[in-house]
Tab-separated table of C-alpha atoms (C1' of nucleotides) in Angstrom:
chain	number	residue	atom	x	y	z
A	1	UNK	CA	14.602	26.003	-14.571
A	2	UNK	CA	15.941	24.597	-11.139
A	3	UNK	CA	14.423	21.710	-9.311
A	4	UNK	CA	12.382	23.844	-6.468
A	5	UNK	CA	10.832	26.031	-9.461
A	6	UNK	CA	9.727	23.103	-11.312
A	7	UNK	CA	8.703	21.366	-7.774
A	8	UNK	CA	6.504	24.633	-6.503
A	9	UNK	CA	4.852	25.112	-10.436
A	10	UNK	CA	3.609	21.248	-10.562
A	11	UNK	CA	2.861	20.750	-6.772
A	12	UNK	CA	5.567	18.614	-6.107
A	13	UNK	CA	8.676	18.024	-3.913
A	14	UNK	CA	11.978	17.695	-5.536
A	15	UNK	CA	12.873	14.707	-4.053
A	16	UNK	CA	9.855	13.004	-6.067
A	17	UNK	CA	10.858	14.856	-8.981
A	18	UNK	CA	14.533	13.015	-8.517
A	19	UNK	CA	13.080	10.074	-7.909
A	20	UNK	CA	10.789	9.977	-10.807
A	21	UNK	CA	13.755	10.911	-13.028
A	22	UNK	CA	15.650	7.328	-10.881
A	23	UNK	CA	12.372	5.471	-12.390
A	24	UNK	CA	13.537	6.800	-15.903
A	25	UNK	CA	10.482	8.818	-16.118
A	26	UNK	CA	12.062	11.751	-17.302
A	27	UNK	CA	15.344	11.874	-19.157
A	28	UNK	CA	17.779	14.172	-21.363
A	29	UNK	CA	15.044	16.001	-23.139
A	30	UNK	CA	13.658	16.592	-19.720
A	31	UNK	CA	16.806	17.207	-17.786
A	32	UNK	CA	20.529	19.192	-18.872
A	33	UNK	CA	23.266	19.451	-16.245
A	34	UNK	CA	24.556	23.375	-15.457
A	35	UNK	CA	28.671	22.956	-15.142
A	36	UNK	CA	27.926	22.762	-10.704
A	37	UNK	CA	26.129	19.505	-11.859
A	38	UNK	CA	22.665	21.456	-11.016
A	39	UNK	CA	19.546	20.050	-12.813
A	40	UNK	CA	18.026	22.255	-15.178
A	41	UNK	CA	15.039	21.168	-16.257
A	42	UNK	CA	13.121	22.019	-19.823
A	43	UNK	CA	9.959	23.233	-20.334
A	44	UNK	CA	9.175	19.578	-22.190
A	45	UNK	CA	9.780	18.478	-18.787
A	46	UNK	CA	6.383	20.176	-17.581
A	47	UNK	CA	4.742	18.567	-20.094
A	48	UNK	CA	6.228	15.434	-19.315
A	49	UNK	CA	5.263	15.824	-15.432
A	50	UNK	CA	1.631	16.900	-16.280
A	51	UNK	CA	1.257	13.769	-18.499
A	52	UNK	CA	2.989	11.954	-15.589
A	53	UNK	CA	-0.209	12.962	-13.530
A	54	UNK	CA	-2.833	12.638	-15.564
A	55	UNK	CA	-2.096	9.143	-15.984
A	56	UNK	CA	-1.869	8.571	-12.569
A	57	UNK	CA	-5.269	10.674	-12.031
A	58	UNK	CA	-6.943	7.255	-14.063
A	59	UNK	CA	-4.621	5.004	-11.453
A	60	UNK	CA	-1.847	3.673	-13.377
A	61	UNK	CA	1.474	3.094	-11.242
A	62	UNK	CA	4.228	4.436	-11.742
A	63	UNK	CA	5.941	0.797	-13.493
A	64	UNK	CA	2.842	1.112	-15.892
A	65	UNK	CA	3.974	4.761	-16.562
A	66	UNK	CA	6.608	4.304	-17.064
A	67	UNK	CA	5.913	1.580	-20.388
A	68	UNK	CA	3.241	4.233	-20.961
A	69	UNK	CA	5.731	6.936	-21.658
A	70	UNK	CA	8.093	4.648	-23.699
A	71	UNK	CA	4.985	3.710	-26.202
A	72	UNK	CA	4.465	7.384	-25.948
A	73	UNK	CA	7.746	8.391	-27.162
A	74	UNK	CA	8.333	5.530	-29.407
A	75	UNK	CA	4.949	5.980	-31.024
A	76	UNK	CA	4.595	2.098	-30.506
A	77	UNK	CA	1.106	1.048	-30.055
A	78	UNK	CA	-1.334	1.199	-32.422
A	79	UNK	CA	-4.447	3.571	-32.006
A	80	UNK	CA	-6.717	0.154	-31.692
A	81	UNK	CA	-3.934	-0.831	-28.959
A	82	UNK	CA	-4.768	2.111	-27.109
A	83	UNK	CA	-8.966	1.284	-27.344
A	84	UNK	CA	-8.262	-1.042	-25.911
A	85	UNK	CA	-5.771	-0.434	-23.484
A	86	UNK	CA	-8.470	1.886	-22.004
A	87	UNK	CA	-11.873	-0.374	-22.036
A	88	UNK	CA	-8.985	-2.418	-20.038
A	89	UNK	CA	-8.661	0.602	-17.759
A	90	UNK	CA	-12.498	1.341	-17.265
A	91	UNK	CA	-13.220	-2.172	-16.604
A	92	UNK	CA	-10.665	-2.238	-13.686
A	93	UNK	CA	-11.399	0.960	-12.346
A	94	UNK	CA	-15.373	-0.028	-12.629
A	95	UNK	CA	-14.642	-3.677	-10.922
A	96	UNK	CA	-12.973	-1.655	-7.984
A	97	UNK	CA	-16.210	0.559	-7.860
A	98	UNK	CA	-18.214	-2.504	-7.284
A	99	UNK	CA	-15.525	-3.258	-4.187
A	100	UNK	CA	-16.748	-0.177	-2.661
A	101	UNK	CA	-20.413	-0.816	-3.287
A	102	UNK	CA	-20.372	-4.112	-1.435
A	103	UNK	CA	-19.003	-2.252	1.213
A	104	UNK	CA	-21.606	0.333	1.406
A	105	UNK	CA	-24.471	-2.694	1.249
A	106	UNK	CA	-22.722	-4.059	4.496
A	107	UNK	CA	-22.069	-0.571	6.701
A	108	UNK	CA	-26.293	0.363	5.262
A	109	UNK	CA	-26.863	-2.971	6.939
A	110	UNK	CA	-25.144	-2.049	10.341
A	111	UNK	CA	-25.950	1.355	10.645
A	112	UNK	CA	-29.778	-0.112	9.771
A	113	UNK	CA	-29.269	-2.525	12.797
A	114	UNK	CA	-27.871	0.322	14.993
A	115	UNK	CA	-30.275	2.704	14.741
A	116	UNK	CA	-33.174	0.133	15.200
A	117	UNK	CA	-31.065	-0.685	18.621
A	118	UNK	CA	-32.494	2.735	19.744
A	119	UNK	CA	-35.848	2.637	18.537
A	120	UNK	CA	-36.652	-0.857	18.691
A	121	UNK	CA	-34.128	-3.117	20.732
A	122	UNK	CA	-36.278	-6.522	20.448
A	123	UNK	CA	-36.919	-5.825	16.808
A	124	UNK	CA	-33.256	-5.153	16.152
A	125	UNK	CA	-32.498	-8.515	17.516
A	126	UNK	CA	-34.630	-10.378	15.361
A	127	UNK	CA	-32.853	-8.480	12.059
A	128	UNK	CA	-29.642	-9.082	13.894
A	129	UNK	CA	-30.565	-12.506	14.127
A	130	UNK	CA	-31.837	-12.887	10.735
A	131	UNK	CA	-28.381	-11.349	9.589
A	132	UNK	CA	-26.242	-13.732	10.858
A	133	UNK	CA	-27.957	-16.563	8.923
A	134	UNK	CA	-27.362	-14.627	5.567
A	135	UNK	CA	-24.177	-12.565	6.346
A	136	UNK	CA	-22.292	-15.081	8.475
A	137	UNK	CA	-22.187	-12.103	10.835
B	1	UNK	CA	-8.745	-26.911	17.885
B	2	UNK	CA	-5.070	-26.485	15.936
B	3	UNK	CA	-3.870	-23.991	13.500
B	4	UNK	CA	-4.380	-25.663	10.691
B	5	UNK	CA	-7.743	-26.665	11.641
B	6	UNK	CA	-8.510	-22.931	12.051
B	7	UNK	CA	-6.990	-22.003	9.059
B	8	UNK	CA	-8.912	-24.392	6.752
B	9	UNK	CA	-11.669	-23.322	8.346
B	10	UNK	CA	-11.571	-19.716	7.923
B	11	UNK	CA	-9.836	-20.034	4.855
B	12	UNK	CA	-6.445	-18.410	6.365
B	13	UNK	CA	-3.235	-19.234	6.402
B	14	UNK	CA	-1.265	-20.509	10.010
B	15	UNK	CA	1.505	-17.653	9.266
B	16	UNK	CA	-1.621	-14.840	8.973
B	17	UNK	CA	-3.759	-16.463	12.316
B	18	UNK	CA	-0.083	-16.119	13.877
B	19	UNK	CA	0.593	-13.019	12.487
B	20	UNK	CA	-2.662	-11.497	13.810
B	21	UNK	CA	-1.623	-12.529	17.413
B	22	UNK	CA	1.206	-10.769	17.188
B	23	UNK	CA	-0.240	-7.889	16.202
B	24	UNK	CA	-2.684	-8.241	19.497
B	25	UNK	CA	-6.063	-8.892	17.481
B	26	UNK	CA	-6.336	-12.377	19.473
B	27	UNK	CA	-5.565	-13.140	23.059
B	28	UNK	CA	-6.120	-15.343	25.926
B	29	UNK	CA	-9.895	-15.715	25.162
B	30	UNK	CA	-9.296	-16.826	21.401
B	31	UNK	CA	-5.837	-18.893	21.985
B	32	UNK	CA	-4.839	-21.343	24.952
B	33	UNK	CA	-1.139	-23.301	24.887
B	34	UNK	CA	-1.106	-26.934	25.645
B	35	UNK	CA	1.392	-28.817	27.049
B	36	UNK	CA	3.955	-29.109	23.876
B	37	UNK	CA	3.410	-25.252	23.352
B	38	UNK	CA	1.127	-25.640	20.620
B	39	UNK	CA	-1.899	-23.065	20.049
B	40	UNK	CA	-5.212	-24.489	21.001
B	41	UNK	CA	-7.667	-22.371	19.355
B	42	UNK	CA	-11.152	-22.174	21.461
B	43	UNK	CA	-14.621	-21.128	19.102
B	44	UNK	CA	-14.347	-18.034	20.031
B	45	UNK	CA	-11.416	-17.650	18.113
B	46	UNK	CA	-13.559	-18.253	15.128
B	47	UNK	CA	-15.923	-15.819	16.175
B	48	UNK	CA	-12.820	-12.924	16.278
B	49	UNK	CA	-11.831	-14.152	13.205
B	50	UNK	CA	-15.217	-13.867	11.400
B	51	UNK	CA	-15.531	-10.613	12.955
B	52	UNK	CA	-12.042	-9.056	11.649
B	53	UNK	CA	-12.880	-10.308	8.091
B	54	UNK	CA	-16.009	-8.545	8.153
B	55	UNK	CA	-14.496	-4.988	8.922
B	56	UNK	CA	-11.666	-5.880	6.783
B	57	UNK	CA	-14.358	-6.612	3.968
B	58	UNK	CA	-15.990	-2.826	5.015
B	59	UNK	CA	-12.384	-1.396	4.689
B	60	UNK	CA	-11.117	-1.216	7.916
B	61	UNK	CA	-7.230	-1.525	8.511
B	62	UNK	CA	-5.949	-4.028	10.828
B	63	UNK	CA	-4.330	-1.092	13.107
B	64	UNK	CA	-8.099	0.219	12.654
B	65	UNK	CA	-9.591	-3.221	13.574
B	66	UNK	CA	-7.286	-3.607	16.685
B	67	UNK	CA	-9.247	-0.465	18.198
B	68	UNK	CA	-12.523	-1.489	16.768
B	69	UNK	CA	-12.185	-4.960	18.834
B	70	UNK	CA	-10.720	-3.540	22.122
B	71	UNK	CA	-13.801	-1.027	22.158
B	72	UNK	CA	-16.158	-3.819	21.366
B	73	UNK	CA	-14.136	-6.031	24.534
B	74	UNK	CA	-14.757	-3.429	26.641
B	75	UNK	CA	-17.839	-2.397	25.370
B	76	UNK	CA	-16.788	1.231	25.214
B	77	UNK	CA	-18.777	2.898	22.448
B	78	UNK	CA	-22.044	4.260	22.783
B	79	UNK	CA	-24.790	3.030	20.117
B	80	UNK	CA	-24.629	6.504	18.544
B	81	UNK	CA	-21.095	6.574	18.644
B	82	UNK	CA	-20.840	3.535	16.716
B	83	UNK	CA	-23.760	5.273	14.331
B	84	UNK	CA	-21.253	8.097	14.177
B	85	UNK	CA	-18.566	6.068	13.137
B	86	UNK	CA	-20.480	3.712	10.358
B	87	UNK	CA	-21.779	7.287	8.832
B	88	UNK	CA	-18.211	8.411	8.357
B	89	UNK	CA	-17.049	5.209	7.380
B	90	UNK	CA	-19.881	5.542	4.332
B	91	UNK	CA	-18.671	9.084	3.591
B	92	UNK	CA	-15.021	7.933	2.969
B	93	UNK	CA	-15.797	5.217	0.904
B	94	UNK	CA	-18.290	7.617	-1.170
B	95	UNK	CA	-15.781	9.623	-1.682
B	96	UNK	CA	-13.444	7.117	-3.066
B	97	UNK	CA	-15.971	5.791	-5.576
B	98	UNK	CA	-16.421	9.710	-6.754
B	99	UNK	CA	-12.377	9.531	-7.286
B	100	UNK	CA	-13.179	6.921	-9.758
B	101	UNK	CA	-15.710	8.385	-11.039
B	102	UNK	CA	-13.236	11.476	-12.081
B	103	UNK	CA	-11.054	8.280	-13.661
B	104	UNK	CA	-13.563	6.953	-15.492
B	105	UNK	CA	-15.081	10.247	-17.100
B	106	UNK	CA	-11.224	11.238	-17.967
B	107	UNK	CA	-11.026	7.608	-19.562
B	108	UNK	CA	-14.286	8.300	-21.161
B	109	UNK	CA	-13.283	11.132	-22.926
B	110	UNK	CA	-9.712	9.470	-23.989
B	111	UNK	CA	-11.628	6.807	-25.369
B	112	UNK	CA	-13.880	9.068	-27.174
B	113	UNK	CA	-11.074	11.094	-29.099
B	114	UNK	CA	-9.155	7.365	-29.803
B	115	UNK	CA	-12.166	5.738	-31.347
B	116	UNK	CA	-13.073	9.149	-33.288
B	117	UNK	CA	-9.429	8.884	-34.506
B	118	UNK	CA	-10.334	6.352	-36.328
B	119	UNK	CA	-13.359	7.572	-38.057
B	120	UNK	CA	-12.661	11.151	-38.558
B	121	UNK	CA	-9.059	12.219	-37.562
B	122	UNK	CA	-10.075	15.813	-38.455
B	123	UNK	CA	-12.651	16.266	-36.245
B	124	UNK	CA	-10.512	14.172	-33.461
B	125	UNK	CA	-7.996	17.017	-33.569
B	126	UNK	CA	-10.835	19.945	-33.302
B	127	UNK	CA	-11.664	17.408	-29.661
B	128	UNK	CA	-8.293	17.107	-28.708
B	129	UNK	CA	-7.737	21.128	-28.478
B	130	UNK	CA	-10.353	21.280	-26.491
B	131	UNK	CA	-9.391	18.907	-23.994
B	132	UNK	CA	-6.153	20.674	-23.944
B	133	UNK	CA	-7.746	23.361	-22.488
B	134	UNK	CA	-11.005	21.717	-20.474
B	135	UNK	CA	-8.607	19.214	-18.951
B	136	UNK	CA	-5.098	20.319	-19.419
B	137	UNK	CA	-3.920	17.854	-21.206
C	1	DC	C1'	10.639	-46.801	13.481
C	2	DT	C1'	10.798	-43.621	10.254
C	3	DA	C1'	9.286	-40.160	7.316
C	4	DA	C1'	5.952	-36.913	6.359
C	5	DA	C1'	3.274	-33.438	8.087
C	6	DC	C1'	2.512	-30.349	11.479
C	7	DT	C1'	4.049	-27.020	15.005
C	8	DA	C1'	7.104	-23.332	16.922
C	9	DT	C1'	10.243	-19.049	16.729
C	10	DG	C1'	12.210	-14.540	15.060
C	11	DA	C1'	13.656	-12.088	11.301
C	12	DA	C1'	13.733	-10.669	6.780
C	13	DG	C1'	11.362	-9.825	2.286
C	14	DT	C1'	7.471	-7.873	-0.780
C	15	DG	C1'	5.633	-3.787	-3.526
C	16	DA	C1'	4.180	0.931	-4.216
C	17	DA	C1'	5.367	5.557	-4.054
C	18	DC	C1'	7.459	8.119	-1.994
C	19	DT	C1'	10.187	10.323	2.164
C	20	DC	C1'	14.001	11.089	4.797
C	21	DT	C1'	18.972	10.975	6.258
C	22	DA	C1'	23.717	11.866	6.146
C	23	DA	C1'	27.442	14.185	4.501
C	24	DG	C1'	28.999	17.354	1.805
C	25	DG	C1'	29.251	21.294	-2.187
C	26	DC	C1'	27.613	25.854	-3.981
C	27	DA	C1'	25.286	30.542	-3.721
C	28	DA	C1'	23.155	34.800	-2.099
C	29	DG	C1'	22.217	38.133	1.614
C	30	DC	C1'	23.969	40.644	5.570
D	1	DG	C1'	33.162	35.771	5.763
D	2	DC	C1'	29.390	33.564	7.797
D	3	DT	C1'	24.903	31.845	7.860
D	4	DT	C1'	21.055	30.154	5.560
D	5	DG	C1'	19.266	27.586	2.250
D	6	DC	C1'	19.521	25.758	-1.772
D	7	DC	C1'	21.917	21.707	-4.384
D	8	DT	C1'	24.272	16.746	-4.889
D	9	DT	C1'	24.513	11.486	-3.897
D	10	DA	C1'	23.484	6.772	-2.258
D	11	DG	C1'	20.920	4.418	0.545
D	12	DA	C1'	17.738	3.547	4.340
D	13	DG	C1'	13.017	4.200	6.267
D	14	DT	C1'	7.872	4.377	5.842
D	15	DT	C1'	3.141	1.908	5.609
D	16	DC	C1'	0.246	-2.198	5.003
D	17	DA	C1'	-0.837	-6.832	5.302
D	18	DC	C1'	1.018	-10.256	4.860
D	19	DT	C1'	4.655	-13.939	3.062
D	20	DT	C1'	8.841	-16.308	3.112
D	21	DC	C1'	12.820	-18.094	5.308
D	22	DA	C1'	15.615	-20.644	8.370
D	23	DT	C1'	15.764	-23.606	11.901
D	24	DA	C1'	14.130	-26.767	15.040
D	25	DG	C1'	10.863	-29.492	17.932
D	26	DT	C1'	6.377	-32.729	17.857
D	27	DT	C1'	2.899	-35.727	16.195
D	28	DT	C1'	0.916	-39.121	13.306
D	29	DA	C1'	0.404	-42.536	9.501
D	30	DG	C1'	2.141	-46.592	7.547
DNA sequence: CTAAACTATGAAGTGAACTCTAAGGCAAGC
DNA sequence: GCTTGCCTTAGAGTTCACTTCATAGTTTAG
């Protein structure tokens, strides 16, 4: 399989299919050279791509990946390693969550303030005002 | 008052309240020269300052924040376009926290077959098909 | 008076994950 | 046989929000 069939069956371009290979997240079971020095890829190297996302569906990088894919092959860690790798996972993933949440407490306060502006201009003032004392805003 | 006055205060460094100048979120109002070229900050500065950590704490990039203030100069928005604007503001940050949702209920599951590994590898490969073909993986 | 601490400037570096460019080789259709 | 459109490479560019660097002038404490 050339690059552009593997690029248009997994959704990608075939520059980020090179590039992922310059990472060393594919190699020679993924990739054989044809005798014009053409890629031709294997079908491992779907599987290998598909993994590739999957991971990065839960928001690893691509550096994390790529130690991912060495355990992977190597069969290094330990099934208890991986537990844990993933409550690891989940508890980052659940801290950034609470990011967003503190966001959405701040924009329910403004848009709360806003639409009071329109209804009640004097009363919005007083929230505003009350606001600044407990936000600093 | 100085840079590093300013800095301390709002818990920034020099190089970042400098940086921001440069990238036109202070001006005249915020920042005066005196006589040896040095910044001389004036309160209002700390106002701007406390403003642009507040939308960057909702989210907001500084190119984002550089509009955000000129409007709010100029006082250029309408109160329901600003309503407008905080309501899609929620929506993108909703849908962020559903992306990690979709993390979290993939890690779910991975943690689900690991720890059953453990118990019952039998029944953890009897999971594991499935998931190949609920999730592709 | 001197040394430390502060100020100024412009430019380059960081990291993540691509994305694009330039310059050229190979292949298939007309 | 010529054009179009793949393919190759190394390396630079992109975006974001700083951060660091190099170099030099100014102020202040002892």
């Amino acid at each position: 399989m050339k690059i552009q069939e593997l690029a248009d069956l997994m959704g990608l371009t075939p520059h980020t299919i090179r590039f992922y290979e310059k990472e060393g997240l594919l190699d020679s079971r993924h990739i054989q050279r044809e005798k014009n020095n053409y890629r031709n890829y294997s079908d491992e190297a779907i599987e290998r791509l598909r993994l590739i996302k999957k991971f990065q569906g839960i928001g690893c990088s691509l550096a994390e990946l790529k130690t991912i894919l060495q355990d992977h092959d190597m069969n290094t860690r330990t099934n208890q390693e991986v537990i844990e790798w993933i409550l690891q996972k989940i508890n980052e993933i659940e801290r950034k969550k609470e990011e967003y949440d503190h966001m959405l407490v701040t924009l329910n306060w403004m848009l709360t303030y806003r639409k009071l502006l329109n209804d009640d201009p004097q009363q919005a003032e007083a929230m505003m005002a009350e606001l600044r004392v407990r936000m600093n805003f």
